[in-house]
Amino acid sequence: MTPPKRRLREELAGLDRGIWVLFAAVLVNRAGSMVLPFFTLYLTQDLRMPAARAASMLLLYGIGAFVAAYVGGKLSDRLGPPAVLWGSLATSGAIMVAFPFARTPFLVGATTLALAVATESFRPASMSHIADLVPPAQRRTGFAVFRLAINLGMSVGPAVGGFLAGISYRLLFW
């Protein structure tokens, strides 16, 4: 019987190189979502937005994320997962850089919605890509690596975000 550590090492080593590239992309995508825990603070403290309006901006993000699941899946079927993944990362990055320049409620709302759709369309494409990259016998390991990247990104991102927010909320976006 193979010891568990050795078996795990063999399973991970047997994964396609593409899954590790996807791991890095997922890690970047989720770490970039560090903005979300600080989003209402940014809106209320930096932009001096009333709490109710800041909450409505967060609602817009949620609506955009909901729509993105459908849009990301459809685009993945039509264009292929890699195109959606790279498009999502590039578009999210551009919107993040532009976000601090949105100062009016309308522009903040539009940018928030666009950011949600761009960022969250990544998820269905990444799951679909795992199914393309990993043979059925390795899917459990492939999805475990995917979840690990999400969890690491969601752990590291807010820690870095807290440091950046202490300096300037705008640094969160850059």
Coordinates of C-alpha atoms in Angstrom, one line a residue:
M1 CA 0.0 0.0 0.0
T2 CA 1.3 3.4 -1.0
P3 CA 1.7 5.9 1.9
P4 CA -0.7 8.9 1.7
K5 CA 2.0 11.5 1.3
R6 CA 3.7 9.7 -1.5
R7 CA 0.3 9.0 -3.3
L8 CA -0.6 12.7 -3.0
R9 CA 2.8 13.7 -4.4
E10 CA 2.4 11.3 -7.3
E11 CA -1.2 12.5 -8.0
L12 CA 0.0 16.2 -8.1
A13 CA 3.1 15.4 -10.2
G14 CA 0.9 13.6 -12.7
L15 CA -1.3 16.6 -13.4
D16 CA -0.9 18.4 -16.7
R17 CA 1.2 21.6 -16.8
G18 CA -1.9 23.5 -17.8
I19 CA -3.6 22.9 -14.5
W20 CA -0.7 24.6 -12.7
V21 CA -1.0 27.6 -15.1
L22 CA -4.7 27.6 -14.2
F23 CA -3.8 27.4 -10.5
A24 CA -1.7 30.5 -10.8
A25 CA -4.4 32.3 -12.8
V26 CA -7.1 31.4 -10.2
L27 CA -4.8 32.5 -7.4
V28 CA -4.3 35.9 -9.0
N29 CA -8.0 36.2 -9.7
R30 CA -9.1 35.4 -6.2
A31 CA -6.3 37.5 -4.6
G32 CA -7.4 40.4 -6.7
S33 CA -10.8 40.1 -5.1
M34 CA -9.2 41.6 -2.0
V35 CA -11.1 44.7 -2.9
L36 CA -14.4 43.3 -1.8
P37 CA -13.8 43.1 2.0
F38 CA -12.7 46.8 1.9
F39 CA -15.2 47.9 -0.8
T40 CA -17.8 49.5 1.5
L41 CA -15.0 51.1 3.6
Y42 CA -13.6 52.6 0.4
L43 CA -17.0 53.9 -0.7
T44 CA -18.0 55.3 2.7
Q45 CA -14.6 56.7 3.9
D46 CA -12.8 57.6 0.7
L47 CA -15.7 58.6 -1.5
R48 CA -17.9 59.8 1.5
M49 CA -20.8 57.8 0.1
P50 CA -23.7 57.2 2.5
A51 CA -23.8 53.7 3.9
A52 CA -27.1 52.9 2.1
R53 CA -25.7 53.9 -1.3
A54 CA -22.5 51.9 -0.6
A55 CA -24.7 48.9 0.2
S56 CA -26.5 49.3 -3.1
M57 CA -23.1 49.3 -4.9
L58 CA -22.3 46.0 -3.2
L59 CA -25.7 44.7 -4.3
L60 CA -24.7 45.7 -7.9
Y61 CA -21.6 43.6 -7.5
G62 CA -23.7 40.7 -6.5
I63 CA -26.1 41.1 -9.4
G64 CA -23.1 41.3 -11.8
A65 CA -21.6 38.2 -10.3
F66 CA -24.9 36.4 -10.7
V67 CA -25.1 37.4 -14.4
A68 CA -21.4 36.6 -14.9
A69 CA -22.0 32.9 -14.1
Y70 CA -24.3 32.7 -17.1
V71 CA -22.3 35.0 -19.4
G72 CA -19.0 33.3 -18.5
G73 CA -20.4 29.9 -19.2
K74 CA -21.9 30.9 -22.5
L75 CA -18.7 32.7 -23.6
S76 CA -16.7 29.6 -22.6
D77 CA -18.9 27.4 -24.8
R78 CA -18.6 29.8 -27.7
L79 CA -15.0 31.0 -27.5
G80 CA -13.3 28.3 -25.4
P81 CA -12.3 28.5 -21.7
P82 CA -8.7 29.9 -22.3
A83 CA -10.0 32.9 -24.2
V84 CA -12.6 33.7 -21.4
L85 CA -9.9 33.2 -18.7
W86 CA -7.4 35.6 -20.3
G87 CA -10.1 38.1 -21.3
S88 CA -11.5 38.1 -17.7
L89 CA -8.1 38.6 -16.2
A90 CA -7.2 41.4 -18.6
T91 CA -10.5 43.2 -18.4
S92 CA -10.7 42.9 -14.6
G93 CA -7.2 44.4 -14.4
A94 CA -8.1 47.3 -16.6
I95 CA -11.3 48.0 -14.7
M96 CA -9.4 47.8 -11.4
V97 CA -6.9 50.4 -12.5
A98 CA -9.7 52.6 -13.8
F99 CA -11.9 52.2 -10.7
P100 CA -10.5 55.0 -8.5
F101 CA -11.2 57.5 -11.3
A102 CA -15.0 56.7 -11.0
R103 CA -16.1 59.4 -8.5
T104 CA -19.8 59.9 -9.1
P105 CA -22.4 57.4 -8.0
F106 CA -23.4 56.6 -11.5
L107 CA -19.8 55.9 -12.6
V108 CA -19.1 53.9 -9.4
G109 CA -22.2 51.8 -10.1
A110 CA -21.3 51.2 -13.7
T111 CA -17.7 50.3 -12.9
T112 CA -18.8 48.0 -10.0
L113 CA -21.2 46.2 -12.3
A114 CA -18.5 45.9 -15.0
L115 CA -15.9 44.7 -12.5
A116 CA -18.3 42.0 -11.2
V117 CA -19.1 40.6 -14.6
A118 CA -15.4 40.7 -15.7
T119 CA -14.0 39.2 -12.5
E120 CA -16.7 36.6 -11.9
S121 CA -17.0 35.3 -15.5
F122 CA -13.6 33.7 -14.8
R123 CA -15.1 31.1 -12.5
P124 CA -17.3 29.1 -14.9
A125 CA -14.5 29.2 -17.6
S126 CA -12.0 27.9 -15.1
M127 CA -14.1 25.0 -14.0
S128 CA -14.8 24.1 -17.6
H129 CA -11.1 24.3 -18.4
I130 CA -10.3 21.9 -15.6
A131 CA -12.6 19.3 -17.3
D132 CA -10.7 19.9 -20.5
L133 CA -7.2 19.7 -19.0
V134 CA -7.6 16.8 -16.6
P135 CA -8.6 13.2 -17.5
P136 CA -11.6 11.8 -15.6
A137 CA -9.4 9.7 -13.3
Q138 CA -7.6 12.9 -12.1
R139 CA -10.6 15.3 -11.9
R140 CA -10.8 15.0 -8.1
T141 CA -7.2 16.1 -7.8
G142 CA -7.6 18.8 -10.4
F143 CA -10.6 20.3 -8.6
A144 CA -8.8 20.0 -5.3
V145 CA -5.9 22.1 -6.7
F146 CA -8.5 24.6 -8.0
R147 CA -10.1 24.9 -4.6
L148 CA -6.7 25.3 -3.0
A149 CA -5.9 28.2 -5.4
I150 CA -9.2 29.9 -4.5
N151 CA -8.6 29.5 -0.8
L152 CA -5.0 30.7 -0.9
G153 CA -6.1 33.7 -3.0
M154 CA -8.9 34.5 -0.6
S155 CA -6.5 34.2 2.3
V156 CA -3.5 36.2 0.9
G157 CA -5.6 38.8 -0.9
P158 CA -7.4 40.4 2.1
A159 CA -4.2 40.3 4.2
V160 CA -2.3 42.3 1.5
G161 CA -5.5 44.4 1.0
G162 CA -5.5 45.4 4.7
F163 CA -1.9 46.5 4.4
L164 CA -2.7 48.5 1.3
A165 CA -5.9 50.0 2.7
G166 CA -3.9 51.3 5.7
I167 CA -1.8 53.3 3.2
S168 CA -4.5 54.3 0.7
Y169 CA -7.8 52.7 -0.4
R170 CA -6.9 53.5 -4.0
L171 CA -3.9 51.2 -3.8
L172 CA -6.3 48.3 -3.4
F173 CA -7.3 48.8 -7.0
W174 CA -3.8 49.3 -8.4

